[in-house]
Amino acid sequence: MSRPRVLVLYAGGTIGMVPSARGYRPMADFAAVLRRQLAAFAGLPAWEVVELAQPIDSANLQPAHWREIAAELVARWEEWDGFVVLHGTDTMAWSASALSFMLQGADKPVIFSGAQIPLGQPRSDAPANLQGALALAADPRIREVAIYFGNRLLRGNRSRKVHADRLAAFESPNYLPLAEAGIGIVVHEDRLLRPRAREFRLPVFDPSAVAALTVYPGLSASVLEALLADPALRALVLCSYGVGNAPTADAPLRTLLGAAVARGVVVVNITQCATGSVVPGSYATGSALAEIGVVAGANLTLEAAFAKLHVLIACGLDAAQIRTQFCRPVCGELD
Ligand code: ASP
């Protein structure tokens, strides 16, 4: 059997940064540094490195970057057995979520990775992350978008960056790891997505189409009103308390939300808790949201809910279609 071939796409992030007087910033021509590093590792699949036209600190990520990253992969899809996307950790879970919805039915691994400490710096986690990510990107059992970080492979659209300074920065709180690396790498096949028909989309995103709002004690109608005033807004992710409760005793707040839903803004409700699910009808405060047409987002992460809405909107669906499709699992993102 011929050696598997993996394409590594560098999109930016700490892994390819250098210290500067103002903190880490992307270095010029990291691809060359990366090629030297990969050449020094034993036992990798065959690989090549490409980079985005403008690698970024992922704190600067825009939805348009999702299209750019996905387009790079789709253009080369047939030539490679798997893909590694090196990406900043700050928005890696957002991008992995978006790519999972854009590359539905992926029949090859797309493994996001990066590092908390730049490659070449003392104690960098980059070498271990790179080697694990490349090994998993060459594994034909994996047919989905995932994040490999800190010795674990997590489903991309279930992942969140939960630690600012730990090397194992990511968790997928509502789904078990897809693979774990110790002396060997154990892939949990029963947790992987099954093969599905390939349905790739590369829509053009409107960055203003989706917003997110965390519910907090004292949230006022005027704050919500300001958010809803943007005429480009098509959907709002409400991060509510517990099983989906919000301060619905506030009549102006309730009225505003109801009016937004009535004029076609899709409002979805997810929990701000780390684990668990929105359960409509558990409390009157949650039922009031359902009554005005807010859609329950089950156990979607904020990143997955946000990205899914963006993709559905960018694909041209209307509010009624989005409301229906949002609740249906399409690539393992919710139970
Ligand atoms: N700010 C960096 C980024 O997200 C952090 C990292 O990569 O770890 O690009």
Tab-separated table of C-alpha atoms and ligand atoms in Angstrom:
chain	number	residue	atom	x	y	z
A	1	MET	CA	0.000	0.000	0.000
A	2	SER	CA	1.345	3.447	-0.838
A	3	ARG	CA	2.206	5.886	1.910
A	4	PRO	CA	-0.757	8.156	2.813
A	5	ARG	CA	-0.436	11.778	1.790
A	6	VAL	CA	-1.393	14.668	4.065
A	7	LEU	CA	-1.649	18.346	3.156
A	8	VAL	CA	-0.814	20.801	5.958
A	9	LEU	CA	-2.460	24.225	5.654
A	10	TYR	CA	-1.067	26.948	7.901
A	11	ALA	CA	-3.762	29.514	8.663
A	12	GLY	CA	-1.922	31.279	11.500
A	13	GLY	CA	-1.812	31.075	15.262
A	14	THR	CA	0.774	30.791	18.008
A	15	ILE	CA	2.381	27.693	16.502
A	16	GLY	CA	3.962	29.930	13.833
A	17	MET	CA	4.545	33.075	15.868
A	18	VAL	CA	7.646	34.864	17.151
A	19	PRO	CA	8.042	37.016	20.251
A	20	SER	CA	8.022	40.797	19.658
A	21	ALA	CA	8.041	43.845	21.921
A	22	ARG	CA	4.210	43.771	21.810
A	23	GLY	CA	3.860	40.017	22.340
A	24	TYR	CA	3.672	37.108	19.913
A	25	ARG	CA	2.943	37.906	16.257
A	26	PRO	CA	2.855	35.704	13.110
A	27	MET	CA	6.337	35.184	11.615
A	28	ALA	CA	7.180	35.634	7.937
A	29	ASP	CA	7.445	32.393	5.934
A	30	PHE	CA	6.535	29.978	8.706
A	31	ALA	CA	5.960	27.397	5.965
A	32	ALA	CA	9.740	27.082	5.505
A	33	VAL	CA	10.295	26.598	9.247
A	34	LEU	CA	7.501	24.053	9.347
A	35	ARG	CA	8.903	22.106	6.404
A	36	ARG	CA	12.277	21.844	8.176
A	37	GLN	CA	10.570	20.658	11.354
A	38	LEU	CA	8.388	18.063	9.611
A	39	ALA	CA	11.399	16.760	7.677
A	40	ALA	CA	13.101	16.085	11.024
A	41	PHE	CA	10.299	13.826	12.317
A	42	ALA	CA	10.374	10.089	11.681
A	43	GLY	CA	7.368	8.010	10.685
A	44	LEU	CA	5.116	10.712	9.241
A	45	PRO	CA	2.852	10.236	6.239
A	46	ALA	CA	4.007	12.016	3.087
A	47	TRP	CA	3.182	15.709	3.446
A	48	GLU	CA	3.308	19.137	1.848
A	49	VAL	CA	2.790	22.537	3.447
A	50	VAL	CA	0.778	25.455	2.088
A	51	GLU	CA	-0.261	28.617	3.864
A	52	LEU	CA	-3.046	31.157	3.624
A	53	ALA	CA	-2.187	34.342	1.727
A	54	GLN	CA	-2.206	36.178	5.063
A	55	PRO	CA	-1.758	33.946	8.152
A	56	ILE	CA	-3.413	35.593	11.151
A	57	ASP	CA	-3.656	35.680	14.894
A	58	SER	CA	-6.979	33.886	15.031
A	59	ALA	CA	-8.412	36.552	17.319
A	60	ASN	CA	-8.715	38.481	14.027
A	61	LEU	CA	-10.702	35.709	12.361
A	62	GLN	CA	-13.734	36.702	10.278
A	63	PRO	CA	-16.361	34.353	8.813
A	64	ALA	CA	-14.770	35.058	5.394
A	65	HIS	CA	-11.691	33.135	6.584
A	66	TRP	CA	-13.847	29.986	6.892
A	67	ARG	CA	-14.534	30.168	3.192
A	68	GLU	CA	-10.884	30.801	2.427
A	69	ILE	CA	-9.717	27.820	4.511
A	70	ALA	CA	-12.409	25.487	3.159
A	71	ALA	CA	-11.719	26.576	-0.438
A	72	GLU	CA	-8.025	25.702	-0.050
A	73	LEU	CA	-9.016	22.197	1.073
A	74	VAL	CA	-11.769	21.638	-1.484
A	75	ALA	CA	-9.484	22.721	-4.348
A	76	ARG	CA	-7.034	19.986	-3.359
A	77	TRP	CA	-9.499	17.412	-2.027
A	78	GLU	CA	-8.796	14.642	-4.534
A	79	GLU	CA	-5.003	14.940	-4.346
A	80	TRP	CA	-4.597	14.182	-0.635
A	81	ASP	CA	-5.697	11.495	1.810
A	82	GLY	CA	-6.157	13.910	4.685
A	83	PHE	CA	-5.675	17.478	5.818
A	84	VAL	CA	-4.159	19.273	8.808
A	85	VAL	CA	-5.219	22.869	9.379
A	86	LEU	CA	-2.834	24.739	11.675
A	87	HIS	CA	-4.889	27.484	13.292
A	88	GLY	CA	-4.753	29.748	16.317
A	89	THR	CA	-6.337	28.281	19.396
A	90	ASP	CA	-8.506	31.306	20.207
A	91	THR	CA	-11.046	30.642	17.471
A	92	MET	CA	-10.092	27.098	16.464
A	93	ALA	CA	-13.367	25.668	17.786
A	94	TRP	CA	-15.354	28.284	15.807
A	95	SER	CA	-13.517	27.449	12.592
A	96	ALA	CA	-13.644	23.681	13.112
A	97	SER	CA	-17.396	24.007	13.689
A	98	ALA	CA	-17.875	26.088	10.551
A	99	LEU	CA	-15.771	23.755	8.413
A	100	SER	CA	-17.756	20.759	9.673
A	101	PHE	CA	-20.944	22.320	8.286
A	102	MET	CA	-19.265	23.409	5.037
A	103	LEU	CA	-17.613	20.043	4.393
A	104	GLN	CA	-20.580	17.813	5.158
A	105	GLY	CA	-20.018	14.220	4.215
A	106	ALA	CA	-16.240	14.699	4.235
A	107	ASP	CA	-14.743	11.336	3.285
A	108	LYS	CA	-11.286	12.215	4.646
A	109	PRO	CA	-9.910	13.534	7.943
A	110	VAL	CA	-9.648	17.302	8.425
A	111	ILE	CA	-7.619	17.773	11.596
A	112	PHE	CA	-7.270	21.206	13.164
A	113	SER	CA	-4.287	21.724	15.447
A	114	GLY	CA	-1.888	24.379	16.655
A	115	ALA	CA	0.025	25.138	19.814
A	116	GLN	CA	-0.059	27.151	22.998
A	117	ILE	CA	3.730	27.770	22.771
A	118	PRO	CA	5.313	28.606	19.363
A	119	LEU	CA	7.297	25.983	17.521
A	120	GLY	CA	10.959	26.449	18.432
A	121	GLN	CA	10.288	28.015	21.834
A	122	PRO	CA	11.268	26.100	25.002
A	123	ARG	CA	8.683	23.469	26.021
A	124	SER	CA	6.629	24.038	22.870
A	125	ASP	CA	3.669	21.723	22.507
A	126	ALA	CA	3.886	22.140	18.720
A	127	PRO	CA	6.024	19.055	17.929
A	128	ALA	CA	3.684	16.646	19.730
A	129	ASN	CA	0.560	18.280	18.305
A	130	LEU	CA	1.984	18.230	14.779
A	131	GLN	CA	3.003	14.580	14.892
A	132	GLY	CA	-0.328	13.450	16.319
A	133	ALA	CA	-2.337	15.588	13.910
A	134	LEU	CA	-0.459	14.259	10.876
A	135	ALA	CA	-0.833	10.654	12.036
A	136	LEU	CA	-4.589	11.090	12.481
A	137	ALA	CA	-4.963	12.959	9.182
A	138	ALA	CA	-3.607	9.825	7.514
A	139	ASP	CA	-6.191	7.553	9.183
A	140	PRO	CA	-8.949	6.699	6.662
A	141	ARG	CA	-11.374	5.723	9.432
A	142	ILE	CA	-11.751	9.402	10.305
A	143	ARG	CA	-14.192	11.152	7.995
A	144	GLU	CA	-14.868	14.385	9.774
A	145	VAL	CA	-13.528	17.698	10.994
A	146	ALA	CA	-11.790	17.317	14.347
A	147	ILE	CA	-9.350	19.065	16.662
A	148	TYR	CA	-6.172	17.314	17.808
A	149	PHE	CA	-4.671	19.034	20.808
A	150	GLY	CA	-2.981	17.903	24.016
A	151	ASN	CA	-3.023	14.200	23.061
A	152	ARG	CA	-6.725	14.015	22.247
A	153	LEU	CA	-8.804	14.117	19.099
A	154	LEU	CA	-12.112	15.902	19.672
A	155	ARG	CA	-15.030	16.378	17.327
A	156	GLY	CA	-14.602	19.883	15.898
A	157	ASN	CA	-18.195	21.003	16.301
A	158	ARG	CA	-18.315	19.760	19.907
A	159	SER	CA	-15.085	21.439	20.993
A	160	ARG	CA	-14.414	24.521	23.055
A	161	LYS	CA	-11.212	26.221	24.175
A	162	VAL	CA	-11.644	25.928	27.923
A	163	HIS	CA	-8.145	26.572	29.254
A	164	ALA	CA	-6.266	29.798	28.503
A	165	ASP	CA	-2.906	28.495	29.693
A	166	ARG	CA	-2.979	24.694	29.827
A	167	LEU	CA	-1.386	22.785	26.996
A	168	ALA	CA	-4.496	20.585	26.734
A	169	ALA	CA	-6.572	23.683	25.972
A	170	PHE	CA	-9.682	22.036	24.495
A	171	GLU	CA	-12.579	19.948	25.709
A	172	SER	CA	-15.663	18.559	24.021
A	173	PRO	CA	-17.871	18.656	27.110
A	174	ASN	CA	-20.860	16.823	25.638
A	175	TYR	CA	-19.050	14.224	23.542
A	176	LEU	CA	-16.296	11.753	24.350
A	177	PRO	CA	-12.898	12.107	22.606
A	178	LEU	CA	-12.646	10.507	19.184
A	179	ALA	CA	-9.079	9.334	19.819
A	180	GLU	CA	-6.477	9.444	22.578
A	181	ALA	CA	-2.716	9.377	22.222
A	182	GLY	CA	-0.475	7.694	24.753
A	183	ILE	CA	2.293	5.329	23.790
A	184	GLY	CA	-0.009	4.409	20.913
A	185	ILE	CA	-2.960	6.262	19.409
A	186	VAL	CA	-6.333	4.689	20.197
A	187	VAL	CA	-9.126	5.664	17.815
A	188	HIS	CA	-12.621	5.109	19.243
A	189	GLU	CA	-14.288	3.975	16.054
A	190	ASP	CA	-17.747	3.777	17.607
A	191	ARG	CA	-17.619	7.549	18.237
A	192	LEU	CA	-16.698	8.552	14.687
A	193	LEU	CA	-19.128	9.839	12.080
A	194	ARG	CA	-20.344	7.179	9.660
A	195	PRO	CA	-19.778	7.685	5.924
A	196	ARG	CA	-22.349	10.024	4.374
A	197	ALA	CA	-22.940	11.572	0.970
A	198	ARG	CA	-20.508	14.366	0.245
A	199	GLU	CA	-22.140	17.791	0.236
A	200	PHE	CA	-19.608	20.606	0.235
A	201	ARG	CA	-20.603	24.272	0.329
A	202	LEU	CA	-18.460	27.361	0.056
A	203	PRO	CA	-20.972	30.136	0.659
A	204	VAL	CA	-20.164	33.816	0.990
A	205	PHE	CA	-20.683	34.937	4.582
A	206	ASP	CA	-22.124	38.192	5.830
A	207	PRO	CA	-20.202	38.849	9.072
A	208	SER	CA	-23.138	40.796	10.503
A	209	ALA	CA	-25.702	38.057	9.953
A	210	VAL	CA	-25.317	36.344	13.347
A	211	ALA	CA	-24.795	37.735	16.839
A	212	ALA	CA	-24.514	36.138	20.267
A	213	LEU	CA	-25.708	37.441	23.602
A	214	THR	CA	-24.995	36.027	27.038
A	215	VAL	CA	-27.892	36.419	29.426
A	216	TYR	CA	-26.848	38.050	32.726
A	217	PRO	CA	-28.599	39.470	35.772
A	218	GLY	CA	-29.724	42.955	34.796
A	219	LEU	CA	-29.748	42.405	31.019
A	220	SER	CA	-31.846	45.293	29.766
A	221	ALA	CA	-34.161	45.690	26.823
A	222	SER	CA	-32.014	48.583	25.597
A	223	VAL	CA	-28.949	46.340	25.237
A	224	LEU	CA	-30.973	43.803	23.283
A	225	GLU	CA	-32.576	46.583	21.240
A	226	ALA	CA	-29.159	47.895	20.195
A	227	LEU	CA	-28.137	44.427	19.035
A	228	LEU	CA	-31.374	43.836	17.138
A	229	ALA	CA	-31.203	47.264	15.477
A	230	ASP	CA	-28.635	46.025	12.946
A	231	PRO	CA	-30.679	45.487	9.757
A	232	ALA	CA	-28.185	42.841	8.595
A	233	LEU	CA	-28.868	40.647	11.628
A	234	ARG	CA	-30.585	37.391	10.629
A	235	ALA	CA	-29.995	35.250	13.721
A	236	LEU	CA	-29.193	35.611	17.402
A	237	VAL	CA	-27.700	33.001	19.720
A	238	LEU	CA	-28.972	33.545	23.231
A	239	CYS	CA	-26.754	31.908	25.862
A	240	SER	CA	-29.229	31.381	28.645
A	241	TYR	CA	-28.999	29.974	32.151
A	242	GLY	CA	-29.073	26.270	32.978
A	243	VAL	CA	-31.549	24.245	30.961
A	244	GLY	CA	-32.545	27.292	28.906
A	245	ASN	CA	-33.897	29.912	31.279
A	246	ALA	CA	-33.841	33.672	30.712
A	247	PRO	CA	-35.187	36.721	32.608
A	248	THR	CA	-38.574	36.498	30.931
A	249	ALA	CA	-40.263	38.385	33.782
A	250	ASP	CA	-38.881	41.474	32.019
A	251	ALA	CA	-41.807	42.322	29.737
A	252	PRO	CA	-39.956	44.785	27.413
A	253	LEU	CA	-37.226	42.190	26.895
A	254	ARG	CA	-39.795	39.525	26.078
A	255	THR	CA	-41.663	41.852	23.719
A	256	LEU	CA	-38.468	42.781	21.862
A	257	LEU	CA	-37.460	39.157	21.419
A	258	GLY	CA	-40.944	38.248	20.228
A	259	ALA	CA	-40.958	41.134	17.737
A	260	ALA	CA	-37.563	40.062	16.393
A	261	VAL	CA	-38.775	36.490	15.893
A	262	ALA	CA	-41.958	37.773	14.233
A	263	ARG	CA	-39.972	39.815	11.701
A	264	GLY	CA	-37.847	36.770	10.789
A	265	VAL	CA	-34.785	36.937	13.021
A	266	VAL	CA	-34.003	33.362	14.086
A	267	VAL	CA	-33.376	33.397	17.836
A	268	VAL	CA	-31.858	30.214	19.247
A	269	ASN	CA	-31.422	29.266	22.863
A	270	ILE	CA	-28.361	27.418	24.150
A	271	THR	CA	-27.081	26.973	27.660
A	272	GLN	CA	-24.186	28.961	29.068
A	273	CYS	CA	-23.342	25.940	31.251
A	274	ALA	CA	-20.275	23.910	30.324
A	275	THR	CA	-22.242	20.679	29.920
A	276	GLY	CA	-25.847	19.614	29.444
A	277	SER	CA	-28.689	20.685	27.248
A	278	VAL	CA	-31.512	23.178	26.864
A	279	VAL	CA	-34.694	21.346	27.908
A	280	PRO	CA	-37.772	23.330	26.857
A	281	GLY	CA	-40.562	23.312	29.375
A	282	SER	CA	-38.428	22.605	32.448
A	283	TYR	CA	-39.163	26.046	33.894
A	284	ALA	CA	-41.695	28.746	33.132
A	285	THR	CA	-38.768	31.097	32.400
A	286	GLY	CA	-37.710	28.771	29.589
A	287	SER	CA	-41.223	28.063	28.362
A	288	ALA	CA	-41.764	31.796	27.875
A	289	LEU	CA	-38.921	31.784	25.335
A	290	ALA	CA	-40.407	28.834	23.485
A	291	GLU	CA	-43.815	30.570	23.416
A	292	ILE	CA	-42.403	33.553	21.544
A	293	GLY	CA	-40.746	31.294	19.002
A	294	VAL	CA	-37.197	31.012	20.302
A	295	VAL	CA	-35.640	27.767	19.005
A	296	ALA	CA	-34.141	25.378	21.578
A	297	GLY	CA	-30.538	24.537	20.660
A	298	ALA	CA	-30.237	21.268	22.648
A	299	ASN	CA	-26.593	20.788	23.677
A	300	LEU	CA	-24.940	22.733	20.878
A	301	THR	CA	-21.862	24.685	21.857
A	302	LEU	CA	-21.927	28.417	21.237
A	303	GLU	CA	-19.334	27.942	18.510
A	304	ALA	CA	-21.350	25.248	16.727
A	305	ALA	CA	-24.672	27.086	17.043
A	306	PHE	CA	-23.118	30.302	15.739
A	307	ALA	CA	-21.333	28.607	12.835
A	308	LYS	CA	-24.340	26.497	11.872
A	309	LEU	CA	-26.548	29.590	11.669
A	310	HIS	CA	-23.937	31.394	9.582
A	311	VAL	CA	-23.693	28.496	7.125
A	312	LEU	CA	-27.478	28.061	6.831
A	313	ILE	CA	-27.940	31.794	6.235
A	314	ALA	CA	-25.063	32.034	3.767
A	315	CYS	CA	-26.546	29.072	1.854
A	316	GLY	CA	-29.663	31.156	1.260
A	317	LEU	CA	-32.200	29.470	3.553
A	318	ASP	CA	-35.120	31.513	4.819
A	319	ALA	CA	-36.049	31.857	8.482
A	320	ALA	CA	-38.534	28.952	8.468
A	321	GLN	CA	-36.029	26.613	6.815
A	322	ILE	CA	-33.265	27.680	9.196
A	323	ARG	CA	-35.478	27.061	12.216
A	324	THR	CA	-36.185	23.506	11.020
A	325	GLN	CA	-32.664	22.631	9.935
A	326	PHE	CA	-30.962	24.167	12.950
A	327	CYS	CA	-32.399	21.498	15.254
A	328	ARG	CA	-31.472	18.545	13.031
A	329	PRO	CA	-28.053	16.992	13.641
A	330	VAL	CA	-26.104	17.005	10.391
A	331	CYS	CA	-22.569	16.099	11.414
A	332	GLY	CA	-22.623	14.932	14.994
A	333	GLU	CA	-22.937	18.393	16.498
A	334	LEU	CA	-25.876	17.709	18.830
A	335	ASP	CA	-27.818	14.877	20.447
B	1	ASP	N1	-3.961	34.370	19.747
B	1	ASP	C1	-3.509	33.089	19.229
B	1	ASP	C2	-4.394	32.707	18.076
B	1	ASP	O1	-5.490	32.275	18.306
B	1	ASP	C3	-3.551	32.058	20.286
B	1	ASP	C4	-3.053	30.687	19.859
B	1	ASP	O2	-2.865	30.370	18.723
B	1	ASP	O3	-2.849	29.857	20.768
B	1	ASP	O4	-4.017	32.848	16.947
